[in-house]
C-alpha cells in the first residue's frame, strides 16, 4: 500500500505554528515511506475565507521546506485541491446517503435551534428525523430552507485505534446528528473531509487533537459508504507556558511572525518537530534530513506540548552558529538596506557574520546589536566611559594609536601584541587600554573579541574612531 498523507488547512489567514507541526509530521511520515504528501484547501466555510490566505499558506509551507507533491508547478498536478471546486462530488455523496437512509433533511429554523441550546440541550433533538422522505422532498421542491444531517445509530459504540492515543471507544448516544450539508449548499467539514480523504486515497490522517471527538462521525461515514478506513493519529495540543491552549493573546502563533522576526526556517522546523515528539535520546538539534530519517509517529506523546520561546531562541542560536555565513548573508542584507547600510561589500559582511554568530539569537541581531560595524558610533556607553576613561587614558590612547599606525599587517594577533606592548611600556594592565579602545571604536561596553573586531573594521576605521574619541572626550 502506497502511503498518502495530507495537510488540509482552512484559508482563514496565516499558517499557525500548530498547522506547521501537523503539516511537518504528515510530510515526514510520507517521505519516510516514499509516499505522497497532499495539500488540500478546506474552504467550505465561505464566511471565514480570507482573500490571499491560500497563497500565504503555500508560501509559508514552501519557506519551511514542507513541499507538497500535488500542487502549483508540479508536473501532472491537480492541486492544491480546493474543496469549493468539488461541490458536485459532495452533492453526489449526500444523495447516496439520503437514498440509503443514512442521512435526512432537517428544516429546523435557526431560532428553534437556539431555543434548544438555551434550554440546555447539548445535541440536536432529532426533531426532523421522523419526517417521511416523500414529505421532505416536497418541502425541498417548494424551496424550504434546510440542511442535511447524518443519522447516528441510537445504540452501540464506535471503536477505533489511534496511532497516538491508542484504543478509543465512544458511545453513539453521545454523538450528535451532525450537519453534513448546509443551507448554502456547501458541505460541512465532516462530510468533505471523509469524501476527500477517500477519493484522494489518503492512508494516514494526521491532525490535531481537537478533531478526536469528531472521528467517530467520520468512521461511521466511512462505514455508510462501504469504504476502507484510514489510520488516524491525533497530535497533542500546543500549550502556552501557563498550560492554556496556545493562542495569539499570549504571543505570536503565526509562522510568518517568526519568519519576520529573524528565526531560521531550520530552527523553527526543528523546534516545531519537538512539540510532541522526541527521538528517544539526548539529541535536540536536527536538520530536515535528520528529521525525515528519525521521526516516528510511535514517539509522539499524548500530553500537551508547551510552546517555550526560550527553547526556540536557543535552537535558533544553535542553527545560526552552524550555518555558513554565506547562507546567512542573504537574510541580513535586506535588513541593512532598510537601515541604508547597503553599500558594504559581501566580503566585509561575511567577516561580520562570522564574528557575531556566537552572540546573536535572531538574524536581526546581526544589525541591531552591533551598529558599529556599519557606521561610526553616534554615542558612547556612559557607564563604561565613567569607569574606564581616566585622566591618564588620553595619553595611553595616543601611544597605542602611534603603535597601531606602524602596523603593516592589521590582524588580530598584531593588534593584540601592539596593545600589550603599549600597556607594558605604560606600566599598566592590558585592561586599562582594552576597555577604552573598545569604547572608542564601538561606543559599546561589550561585544565580540576586541582584537578581531578591530581587524574586521580595518586599520583606517579603527584609527579614525580612536582619534575622534580623543577629541570628543577631551
mmCIF file with all atom_site columns, C-alpha atoms in Angstrom, residues 69-258:
data_model
loop_
_atom_site.group_PDB
_atom_site.id
_atom_site.type_symbol
_atom_site.label_atom_id
_atom_site.label_alt_id
_atom_site.label_comp_id
_atom_site.label_asym_id
_atom_site.label_entity_id
_atom_site.label_seq_id
_atom_site.pdbx_PDB_ins_code
_atom_site.Cartn_x
_atom_site.Cartn_y
_atom_site.Cartn_z
_atom_site.occupancy
_atom_site.B_iso_or_equiv
_atom_site.pdbx_formal_charge
_atom_site.auth_seq_id
_atom_site.auth_comp_id
_atom_site.auth_asym_id
_atom_site.auth_atom_id
_atom_site.pdbx_PDB_model_num
ATOM 1   C CA . UNK A 1 69  ? 3.646   16.624 -4.095  1.00 0.00 ? 69  UNK A CA 1
ATOM 2   C CA . UNK A 1 70  ? 0.449   17.745 -5.794  1.00 0.00 ? 70  UNK A CA 1
ATOM 3   C CA . UNK A 1 71  ? 0.400   21.483 -6.165  1.00 0.00 ? 71  UNK A CA 1
ATOM 4   C CA . UNK A 1 72  ? 1.264   24.550 -8.252  1.00 0.00 ? 72  UNK A CA 1
ATOM 5   C CA . UNK A 1 73  ? 4.093   23.983 -10.665 1.00 0.00 ? 73  UNK A CA 1
ATOM 6   C CA . UNK A 1 74  ? 4.117   20.227 -10.182 1.00 0.00 ? 74  UNK A CA 1
ATOM 7   C CA . UNK A 1 75  ? 4.040   18.318 -13.464 1.00 0.00 ? 75  UNK A CA 1
ATOM 8   C CA . UNK A 1 76  ? 0.767   16.454 -13.877 1.00 0.00 ? 76  UNK A CA 1
ATOM 9   C CA . UNK A 1 77  ? -0.582  18.044 -10.705 1.00 0.00 ? 77  UNK A CA 1
ATOM 10  C CA . UNK A 1 78  ? -4.213  18.553 -9.749  1.00 0.00 ? 78  UNK A CA 1
ATOM 11  C CA . UNK A 1 79  ? -3.780  20.677 -6.687  1.00 0.00 ? 79  UNK A CA 1
ATOM 12  C CA . UNK A 1 80  ? -3.638  22.017 -4.218  1.00 0.00 ? 80  UNK A CA 1
ATOM 13  C CA . UNK A 1 81  ? -7.094  20.546 -4.033  1.00 0.00 ? 81  UNK A CA 1
ATOM 14  C CA . UNK A 1 82  ? -9.733  23.218 -3.404  1.00 0.00 ? 82  UNK A CA 1
ATOM 15  C CA . UNK A 1 83  ? -12.918 21.969 -1.752  1.00 0.00 ? 83  UNK A CA 1
ATOM 16  C CA . UNK A 1 84  ? -15.120 24.750 -3.126  1.00 0.00 ? 84  UNK A CA 1
ATOM 17  C CA . UNK A 1 85  ? -14.292 23.443 -6.612  1.00 0.00 ? 85  UNK A CA 1
ATOM 18  C CA . UNK A 1 86  ? -15.571 19.960 -5.731  1.00 0.00 ? 86  UNK A CA 1
ATOM 19  C CA . UNK A 1 87  ? -19.176 20.701 -4.713  1.00 0.00 ? 87  UNK A CA 1
ATOM 20  C CA . UNK A 1 88  ? -20.776 18.278 -7.166  1.00 0.00 ? 88  UNK A CA 1
ATOM 21  C CA . UNK A 1 89  ? -18.772 15.423 -5.662  1.00 0.00 ? 89  UNK A CA 1
ATOM 22  C CA . UNK A 1 90  ? -20.164 16.179 -2.200  1.00 0.00 ? 90  UNK A CA 1
ATOM 23  C CA . UNK A 1 91  ? -23.732 16.530 -3.503  1.00 0.00 ? 91  UNK A CA 1
ATOM 24  C CA . UNK A 1 92  ? -23.469 13.142 -5.203  1.00 0.00 ? 92  UNK A CA 1
ATOM 25  C CA . UNK A 1 93  ? -22.458 11.543 -1.915  1.00 0.00 ? 93  UNK A CA 1
ATOM 26  C CA . UNK A 1 94  ? -25.204 13.344 0.020   1.00 0.00 ? 94  UNK A CA 1
ATOM 27  C CA . UNK A 1 95  ? -27.705 11.927 -2.469  1.00 0.00 ? 95  UNK A CA 1
ATOM 28  C CA . UNK A 1 96  ? -26.309 8.462  -1.835  1.00 0.00 ? 96  UNK A CA 1
ATOM 29  C CA . UNK A 1 97  ? -26.669 8.816  1.949   1.00 0.00 ? 97  UNK A CA 1
ATOM 30  C CA . UNK A 1 98  ? -30.243 10.080 1.634   1.00 0.00 ? 98  UNK A CA 1
ATOM 31  C CA . UNK A 1 99  ? -31.195 7.205  -0.621  1.00 0.00 ? 99  UNK A CA 1
ATOM 32  C CA . UNK A 1 100 ? -29.675 4.715  1.825   1.00 0.00 ? 100 UNK A CA 1
ATOM 33  C CA . UNK A 1 101 ? -31.482 6.234  4.791   1.00 0.00 ? 101 UNK A CA 1
ATOM 34  C CA . UNK A 1 102 ? -28.165 7.195  6.419   1.00 0.00 ? 102 UNK A CA 1
ATOM 35  C CA . UNK A 1 103 ? -28.980 10.922 6.345   1.00 0.00 ? 103 UNK A CA 1
ATOM 36  C CA . UNK A 1 104 ? -32.093 13.097 6.492   1.00 0.00 ? 104 UNK A CA 1
ATOM 37  C CA . UNK A 1 105 ? -33.218 16.626 5.708   1.00 0.00 ? 105 UNK A CA 1
ATOM 38  C CA . UNK A 1 106 ? -33.679 18.994 8.640   1.00 0.00 ? 106 UNK A CA 1
ATOM 39  C CA . UNK A 1 107 ? -35.920 22.048 8.317   1.00 0.00 ? 107 UNK A CA 1
ATOM 40  C CA . UNK A 1 108 ? -35.472 23.447 11.835  1.00 0.00 ? 108 UNK A CA 1
ATOM 41  C CA . UNK A 1 109 ? -35.017 27.196 11.907  1.00 0.00 ? 109 UNK A CA 1
ATOM 42  C CA . UNK A 1 110 ? -32.058 28.922 13.497  1.00 0.00 ? 110 UNK A CA 1
ATOM 43  C CA . UNK A 1 111 ? -34.449 30.275 16.134  1.00 0.00 ? 111 UNK A CA 1
ATOM 44  C CA . UNK A 1 112 ? -35.630 26.783 17.109  1.00 0.00 ? 112 UNK A CA 1
ATOM 45  C CA . UNK A 1 113 ? -32.049 25.505 17.365  1.00 0.00 ? 113 UNK A CA 1
ATOM 46  C CA . UNK A 1 114 ? -31.120 28.494 19.509  1.00 0.00 ? 114 UNK A CA 1
ATOM 47  C CA . UNK A 1 115 ? -34.047 27.740 21.831  1.00 0.00 ? 115 UNK A CA 1
ATOM 48  C CA . UNK A 1 116 ? -32.792 24.175 22.201  1.00 0.00 ? 116 UNK A CA 1
ATOM 49  C CA . UNK A 1 117 ? -29.337 25.411 23.173  1.00 0.00 ? 117 UNK A CA 1
ATOM 50  C CA . UNK A 1 118 ? -30.785 27.984 25.549  1.00 0.00 ? 118 UNK A CA 1
ATOM 51  C CA . UNK A 1 119 ? -32.739 25.184 27.190  1.00 0.00 ? 119 UNK A CA 1
ATOM 52  C CA . UNK A 1 120 ? -29.547 23.308 27.910  1.00 0.00 ? 120 UNK A CA 1
ATOM 53  C CA . UNK A 1 121 ? -29.666 20.784 25.059  1.00 0.00 ? 121 UNK A CA 1
ATOM 54  C CA . UNK A 1 122 ? -26.161 19.564 24.220  1.00 0.00 ? 122 UNK A CA 1
ATOM 55  C CA . UNK A 1 123 ? -27.250 17.937 20.952  1.00 0.00 ? 123 UNK A CA 1
ATOM 56  C CA . UNK A 1 124 ? -29.934 18.258 18.294  1.00 0.00 ? 124 UNK A CA 1
ATOM 57  C CA . UNK A 1 125 ? -33.202 16.595 19.417  1.00 0.00 ? 125 UNK A CA 1
ATOM 58  C CA . UNK A 1 126 ? -33.721 14.793 16.063  1.00 0.00 ? 126 UNK A CA 1
ATOM 59  C CA . UNK A 1 127 ? -36.995 16.650 15.542  1.00 0.00 ? 127 UNK A CA 1
ATOM 60  C CA . UNK A 1 128 ? -36.882 16.218 11.744  1.00 0.00 ? 128 UNK A CA 1
ATOM 61  C CA . UNK A 1 129 ? -35.609 12.657 11.746  1.00 0.00 ? 129 UNK A CA 1
ATOM 62  C CA . UNK A 1 130 ? -39.139 11.207 11.576  1.00 0.00 ? 130 UNK A CA 1
ATOM 63  C CA . UNK A 1 131 ? -40.228 13.224 8.521   1.00 0.00 ? 131 UNK A CA 1
ATOM 64  C CA . UNK A 1 132 ? -41.059 10.859 5.668   1.00 0.00 ? 132 UNK A CA 1
ATOM 65  C CA . UNK A 1 133 ? -38.725 11.104 2.668   1.00 0.00 ? 133 UNK A CA 1
ATOM 66  C CA . UNK A 1 134 ? -41.658 11.960 0.359   1.00 0.00 ? 134 UNK A CA 1
ATOM 67  C CA . UNK A 1 135 ? -42.725 14.841 2.583   1.00 0.00 ? 135 UNK A CA 1
ATOM 68  C CA . UNK A 1 136 ? -39.161 16.104 2.925   1.00 0.00 ? 136 UNK A CA 1
ATOM 69  C CA . UNK A 1 137 ? -38.686 16.052 -0.863  1.00 0.00 ? 137 UNK A CA 1
ATOM 70  C CA . UNK A 1 138 ? -41.909 18.008 -1.339  1.00 0.00 ? 138 UNK A CA 1
ATOM 71  C CA . UNK A 1 139 ? -40.768 20.676 1.110   1.00 0.00 ? 139 UNK A CA 1
ATOM 72  C CA . UNK A 1 140 ? -37.418 20.904 -0.683  1.00 0.00 ? 140 UNK A CA 1
ATOM 73  C CA . UNK A 1 141 ? -39.213 21.257 -4.031  1.00 0.00 ? 141 UNK A CA 1
ATOM 74  C CA . UNK A 1 142 ? -41.242 24.092 -2.528  1.00 0.00 ? 142 UNK A CA 1
ATOM 75  C CA . UNK A 1 143 ? -37.971 25.913 -1.746  1.00 0.00 ? 143 UNK A CA 1
ATOM 76  C CA . UNK A 1 144 ? -37.996 25.469 2.017   1.00 0.00 ? 144 UNK A CA 1
ATOM 77  C CA . UNK A 1 145 ? -34.526 26.074 3.517   1.00 0.00 ? 145 UNK A CA 1
ATOM 78  C CA . UNK A 1 146 ? -32.942 23.001 5.060   1.00 0.00 ? 146 UNK A CA 1
ATOM 79  C CA . UNK A 1 147 ? -29.757 21.194 5.944   1.00 0.00 ? 147 UNK A CA 1
ATOM 80  C CA . UNK A 1 148 ? -28.869 17.534 5.652   1.00 0.00 ? 148 UNK A CA 1
ATOM 81  C CA . UNK A 1 149 ? -27.998 15.713 8.862   1.00 0.00 ? 149 UNK A CA 1
ATOM 82  C CA . UNK A 1 150 ? -26.206 12.448 9.431   1.00 0.00 ? 150 UNK A CA 1
ATOM 83  C CA . UNK A 1 151 ? -28.251 9.684  11.051  1.00 0.00 ? 151 UNK A CA 1
ATOM 84  C CA . UNK A 1 152 ? -26.343 8.388  14.072  1.00 0.00 ? 152 UNK A CA 1
ATOM 85  C CA . UNK A 1 153 ? -27.265 4.936  15.451  1.00 0.00 ? 153 UNK A CA 1
ATOM 86  C CA . UNK A 1 154 ? -29.337 5.061  18.633  1.00 0.00 ? 154 UNK A CA 1
ATOM 87  C CA . UNK A 1 155 ? -27.221 2.445  20.387  1.00 0.00 ? 155 UNK A CA 1
ATOM 88  C CA . UNK A 1 156 ? -23.779 0.913  20.345  1.00 0.00 ? 156 UNK A CA 1
ATOM 89  C CA . UNK A 1 157 ? -20.263 2.288  20.307  1.00 0.00 ? 157 UNK A CA 1
ATOM 90  C CA . UNK A 1 158 ? -17.700 3.407  17.762  1.00 0.00 ? 158 UNK A CA 1
ATOM 91  C CA . UNK A 1 159 ? -14.308 1.878  18.423  1.00 0.00 ? 159 UNK A CA 1
ATOM 92  C CA . UNK A 1 160 ? -11.071 2.706  16.674  1.00 0.00 ? 160 UNK A CA 1
ATOM 93  C CA . UNK A 1 161 ? -7.326  2.636  17.213  1.00 0.00 ? 161 UNK A CA 1
ATOM 94  C CA . UNK A 1 162 ? -5.466  5.935  17.201  1.00 0.00 ? 162 UNK A CA 1
ATOM 95  C CA . UNK A 1 163 ? -1.736  5.831  16.436  1.00 0.00 ? 163 UNK A CA 1
ATOM 96  C CA . UNK A 1 164 ? -1.089  8.316  19.278  1.00 0.00 ? 164 UNK A CA 1
ATOM 97  C CA . UNK A 1 165 ? -4.000  7.798  21.673  1.00 0.00 ? 165 UNK A CA 1
ATOM 98  C CA . UNK A 1 166 ? -4.301  4.028  21.447  1.00 0.00 ? 166 UNK A CA 1
ATOM 99  C CA . UNK A 1 167 ? -7.733  2.360  21.537  1.00 0.00 ? 167 UNK A CA 1
ATOM 100 C CA . UNK A 1 168 ? -10.678 4.781  21.699  1.00 0.00 ? 168 UNK A CA 1
ATOM 101 C CA . UNK A 1 169 ? -14.352 3.961  22.314  1.00 0.00 ? 169 UNK A CA 1
ATOM 102 C CA . UNK A 1 170 ? -17.210 6.454  22.142  1.00 0.00 ? 170 UNK A CA 1
ATOM 103 C CA . UNK A 1 171 ? -20.890 5.680  22.728  1.00 0.00 ? 171 UNK A CA 1
ATOM 104 C CA . UNK A 1 172 ? -23.236 6.528  19.862  1.00 0.00 ? 172 UNK A CA 1
ATOM 105 C CA . UNK A 1 173 ? -25.619 8.107  22.382  1.00 0.00 ? 173 UNK A CA 1
ATOM 106 C CA . UNK A 1 174 ? -23.087 10.925 22.865  1.00 0.00 ? 174 UNK A CA 1
ATOM 107 C CA . UNK A 1 175 ? -22.725 11.686 19.143  1.00 0.00 ? 175 UNK A CA 1
ATOM 108 C CA . UNK A 1 176 ? -24.853 14.424 17.593  1.00 0.00 ? 176 UNK A CA 1
ATOM 109 C CA . UNK A 1 177 ? -26.745 14.033 14.305  1.00 0.00 ? 177 UNK A CA 1
ATOM 110 C CA . UNK A 1 178 ? -24.094 16.117 12.561  1.00 0.00 ? 178 UNK A CA 1
ATOM 111 C CA . UNK A 1 179 ? -24.997 18.570 9.790   1.00 0.00 ? 179 UNK A CA 1
ATOM 112 C CA . UNK A 1 180 ? -23.357 17.330 6.580   1.00 0.00 ? 180 UNK A CA 1
ATOM 113 C CA . UNK A 1 181 ? -24.738 19.842 4.060   1.00 0.00 ? 181 UNK A CA 1
ATOM 114 C CA . UNK A 1 182 ? -25.546 23.449 4.938   1.00 0.00 ? 182 UNK A CA 1
ATOM 115 C CA . UNK A 1 183 ? -28.350 25.622 3.634   1.00 0.00 ? 183 UNK A CA 1
ATOM 116 C CA . UNK A 1 184 ? -25.917 27.358 1.266   1.00 0.00 ? 184 UNK A CA 1
ATOM 117 C CA . UNK A 1 185 ? -25.209 24.059 -0.473  1.00 0.00 ? 185 UNK A CA 1
ATOM 118 C CA . UNK A 1 186 ? -21.699 23.747 0.897   1.00 0.00 ? 186 UNK A CA 1
ATOM 119 C CA . UNK A 1 187 ? -20.715 20.624 2.822   1.00 0.00 ? 187 UNK A CA 1
ATOM 120 C CA . UNK A 1 188 ? -19.514 20.821 6.397   1.00 0.00 ? 188 UNK A CA 1
ATOM 121 C CA . UNK A 1 189 ? -16.034 19.722 7.325   1.00 0.00 ? 189 UNK A CA 1
ATOM 122 C CA . UNK A 1 190 ? -17.314 16.327 8.442   1.00 0.00 ? 190 UNK A CA 1
ATOM 123 C CA . UNK A 1 191 ? -18.661 15.256 5.067   1.00 0.00 ? 191 UNK A CA 1
ATOM 124 C CA . UNK A 1 192 ? -15.999 16.899 2.942   1.00 0.00 ? 192 UNK A CA 1
ATOM 125 C CA . UNK A 1 193 ? -13.058 15.526 4.908   1.00 0.00 ? 193 UNK A CA 1
ATOM 126 C CA . UNK A 1 194 ? -14.275 11.939 4.610   1.00 0.00 ? 194 UNK A CA 1
ATOM 127 C CA . UNK A 1 195 ? -15.169 12.172 0.924   1.00 0.00 ? 195 UNK A CA 1
ATOM 128 C CA . UNK A 1 196 ? -11.896 13.912 0.118   1.00 0.00 ? 196 UNK A CA 1
ATOM 129 C CA . UNK A 1 197 ? -9.677  11.594 2.141   1.00 0.00 ? 197 UNK A CA 1
ATOM 130 C CA . UNK A 1 198 ? -11.258 8.609  0.424   1.00 0.00 ? 198 UNK A CA 1
ATOM 131 C CA . UNK A 1 199 ? -11.256 9.953  -3.118  1.00 0.00 ? 199 UNK A CA 1
ATOM 132 C CA . UNK A 1 200 ? -7.665  11.134 -2.664  1.00 0.00 ? 200 UNK A CA 1
ATOM 133 C CA . UNK A 1 201 ? -6.660  7.713  -1.301  1.00 0.00 ? 201 UNK A CA 1
ATOM 134 C CA . UNK A 1 202 ? -5.312  9.131  1.966   1.00 0.00 ? 202 UNK A CA 1
ATOM 135 C CA . UNK A 1 203 ? -3.984  6.253  4.060   1.00 0.00 ? 203 UNK A CA 1
ATOM 136 C CA . UNK A 1 204 ? -2.982  8.124  7.236   1.00 0.00 ? 204 UNK A CA 1
ATOM 137 C CA . UNK A 1 205 ? -4.931  11.056 8.692   1.00 0.00 ? 205 UNK A CA 1
ATOM 138 C CA . UNK A 1 206 ? -2.564  13.081 10.887  1.00 0.00 ? 206 UNK A CA 1
ATOM 139 C CA . UNK A 1 207 ? -4.283  16.041 12.546  1.00 0.00 ? 207 UNK A CA 1
ATOM 140 C CA . UNK A 1 208 ? -4.733  17.932 15.804  1.00 0.00 ? 208 UNK A CA 1
ATOM 141 C CA . UNK A 1 209 ? -6.280  16.543 18.974  1.00 0.00 ? 209 UNK A CA 1
ATOM 142 C CA . UNK A 1 210 ? -9.269  18.867 18.624  1.00 0.00 ? 210 UNK A CA 1
ATOM 143 C CA . UNK A 1 211 ? -10.608 16.571 15.872  1.00 0.00 ? 211 UNK A CA 1
ATOM 144 C CA . UNK A 1 212 ? -10.539 13.442 18.045  1.00 0.00 ? 212 UNK A CA 1
ATOM 145 C CA . UNK A 1 213 ? -14.199 13.801 19.231  1.00 0.00 ? 213 UNK A CA 1
ATOM 146 C CA . UNK A 1 214 ? -15.297 14.082 15.583  1.00 0.00 ? 214 UNK A CA 1
ATOM 147 C CA . UNK A 1 215 ? -13.534 10.912 14.474  1.00 0.00 ? 215 UNK A CA 1
ATOM 148 C CA . UNK A 1 216 ? -16.451 8.556  15.367  1.00 0.00 ? 216 UNK A CA 1
ATOM 149 C CA . UNK A 1 217 ? -18.688 10.537 12.982  1.00 0.00 ? 217 UNK A CA 1
ATOM 150 C CA . UNK A 1 218 ? -16.106 10.160 10.260  1.00 0.00 ? 218 UNK A CA 1
ATOM 151 C CA . UNK A 1 219 ? -15.711 6.440  10.884  1.00 0.00 ? 219 UNK A CA 1
ATOM 152 C CA . UNK A 1 220 ? -19.481 5.982  10.661  1.00 0.00 ? 220 UNK A CA 1
ATOM 153 C CA . UNK A 1 221 ? -19.472 7.788  7.315   1.00 0.00 ? 221 UNK A CA 1
ATOM 154 C CA . UNK A 1 222 ? -16.714 5.512  6.038   1.00 0.00 ? 222 UNK A CA 1
ATOM 155 C CA . UNK A 1 223 ? -18.876 2.558  7.040   1.00 0.00 ? 223 UNK A CA 1
ATOM 156 C CA . UNK A 1 224 ? -22.010 4.037  5.463   1.00 0.00 ? 224 UNK A CA 1
ATOM 157 C CA . UNK A 1 225 ? -20.167 4.395  2.160   1.00 0.00 ? 225 UNK A CA 1
ATOM 158 C CA . UNK A 1 226 ? -18.508 0.990  2.487   1.00 0.00 ? 226 UNK A CA 1
ATOM 159 C CA . UNK A 1 227 ? -15.007 2.458  2.313   1.00 0.00 ? 227 UNK A CA 1
ATOM 160 C CA . UNK A 1 228 ? -11.738 1.368  3.881   1.00 0.00 ? 228 UNK A CA 1
ATOM 161 C CA . UNK A 1 229 ? -10.991 3.427  6.987   1.00 0.00 ? 229 UNK A CA 1
ATOM 162 C CA . UNK A 1 230 ? -7.579  5.163  7.100   1.00 0.00 ? 230 UNK A CA 1
ATOM 163 C CA . UNK A 1 231 ? -5.320  5.135  10.118  1.00 0.00 ? 231 UNK A CA 1
ATOM 164 C CA . UNK A 1 232 ? -5.734  8.094  12.462  1.00 0.00 ? 232 UNK A CA 1
ATOM 165 C CA . UNK A 1 233 ? -3.101  9.945  14.524  1.00 0.00 ? 233 UNK A CA 1
ATOM 166 C CA . UNK A 1 234 ? -4.299  12.853 16.661  1.00 0.00 ? 234 UNK A CA 1
ATOM 167 C CA . UNK A 1 235 ? -1.494  15.146 17.781  1.00 0.00 ? 235 UNK A CA 1
ATOM 168 C CA . UNK A 1 236 ? -1.350  16.685 21.285  1.00 0.00 ? 236 UNK A CA 1
ATOM 169 C CA . UNK A 1 237 ? -2.459  20.234 21.922  1.00 0.00 ? 237 UNK A CA 1
ATOM 170 C CA . UNK A 1 238 ? 0.040   23.086 21.846  1.00 0.00 ? 238 UNK A CA 1
ATOM 171 C CA . UNK A 1 239 ? 0.039   24.981 25.129  1.00 0.00 ? 239 UNK A CA 1
ATOM 172 C CA . UNK A 1 240 ? 1.176   28.337 26.489  1.00 0.00 ? 240 UNK A CA 1
ATOM 173 C CA . UNK A 1 241 ? 3.630   28.198 29.418  1.00 0.00 ? 241 UNK A CA 1
ATOM 174 C CA . UNK A 1 242 ? 0.642   28.511 31.795  1.00 0.00 ? 242 UNK A CA 1
ATOM 175 C CA . UNK A 1 243 ? -0.772  25.320 30.179  1.00 0.00 ? 243 UNK A CA 1
ATOM 176 C CA . UNK A 1 244 ? -3.636  27.150 28.482  1.00 0.00 ? 244 UNK A CA 1
ATOM 177 C CA . UNK A 1 245 ? -4.223  26.425 24.793  1.00 0.00 ? 245 UNK A CA 1
ATOM 178 C CA . UNK A 1 246 ? -1.744  28.268 22.610  1.00 0.00 ? 246 UNK A CA 1
ATOM 179 C CA . UNK A 1 247 ? -3.345  31.463 21.395  1.00 0.00 ? 247 UNK A CA 1
ATOM 180 C CA . UNK A 1 248 ? -2.386  34.798 19.887  1.00 0.00 ? 248 UNK A CA 1
ATOM 181 C CA . UNK A 1 249 ? -3.431  36.518 23.123  1.00 0.00 ? 249 UNK A CA 1
ATOM 182 C CA . UNK A 1 250 ? -0.216  35.344 24.782  1.00 0.00 ? 250 UNK A CA 1
ATOM 183 C CA . UNK A 1 251 ? 2.211   35.690 21.896  1.00 0.00 ? 251 UNK A CA 1
ATOM 184 C CA . UNK A 1 252 ? 2.851   35.096 18.224  1.00 0.00 ? 252 UNK A CA 1
ATOM 185 C CA . UNK A 1 253 ? 1.353   31.943 16.749  1.00 0.00 ? 253 UNK A CA 1
ATOM 186 C CA . UNK A 1 254 ? 1.876   32.534 13.019  1.00 0.00 ? 254 UNK A CA 1
ATOM 187 C CA . UNK A 1 255 ? 4.787   31.063 11.105  1.00 0.00 ? 255 UNK A CA 1
ATOM 188 C CA . UNK A 1 256 ? 5.018   34.371 9.245   1.00 0.00 ? 256 UNK A CA 1
ATOM 189 C CA . UNK A 1 257 ? 5.618   36.208 12.530  1.00 0.00 ? 257 UNK A CA 1
ATOM 190 C CA . UNK A 1 258 ? 8.640   34.091 13.419  1.00 0.00 ? 258 UNK A CA 1
#
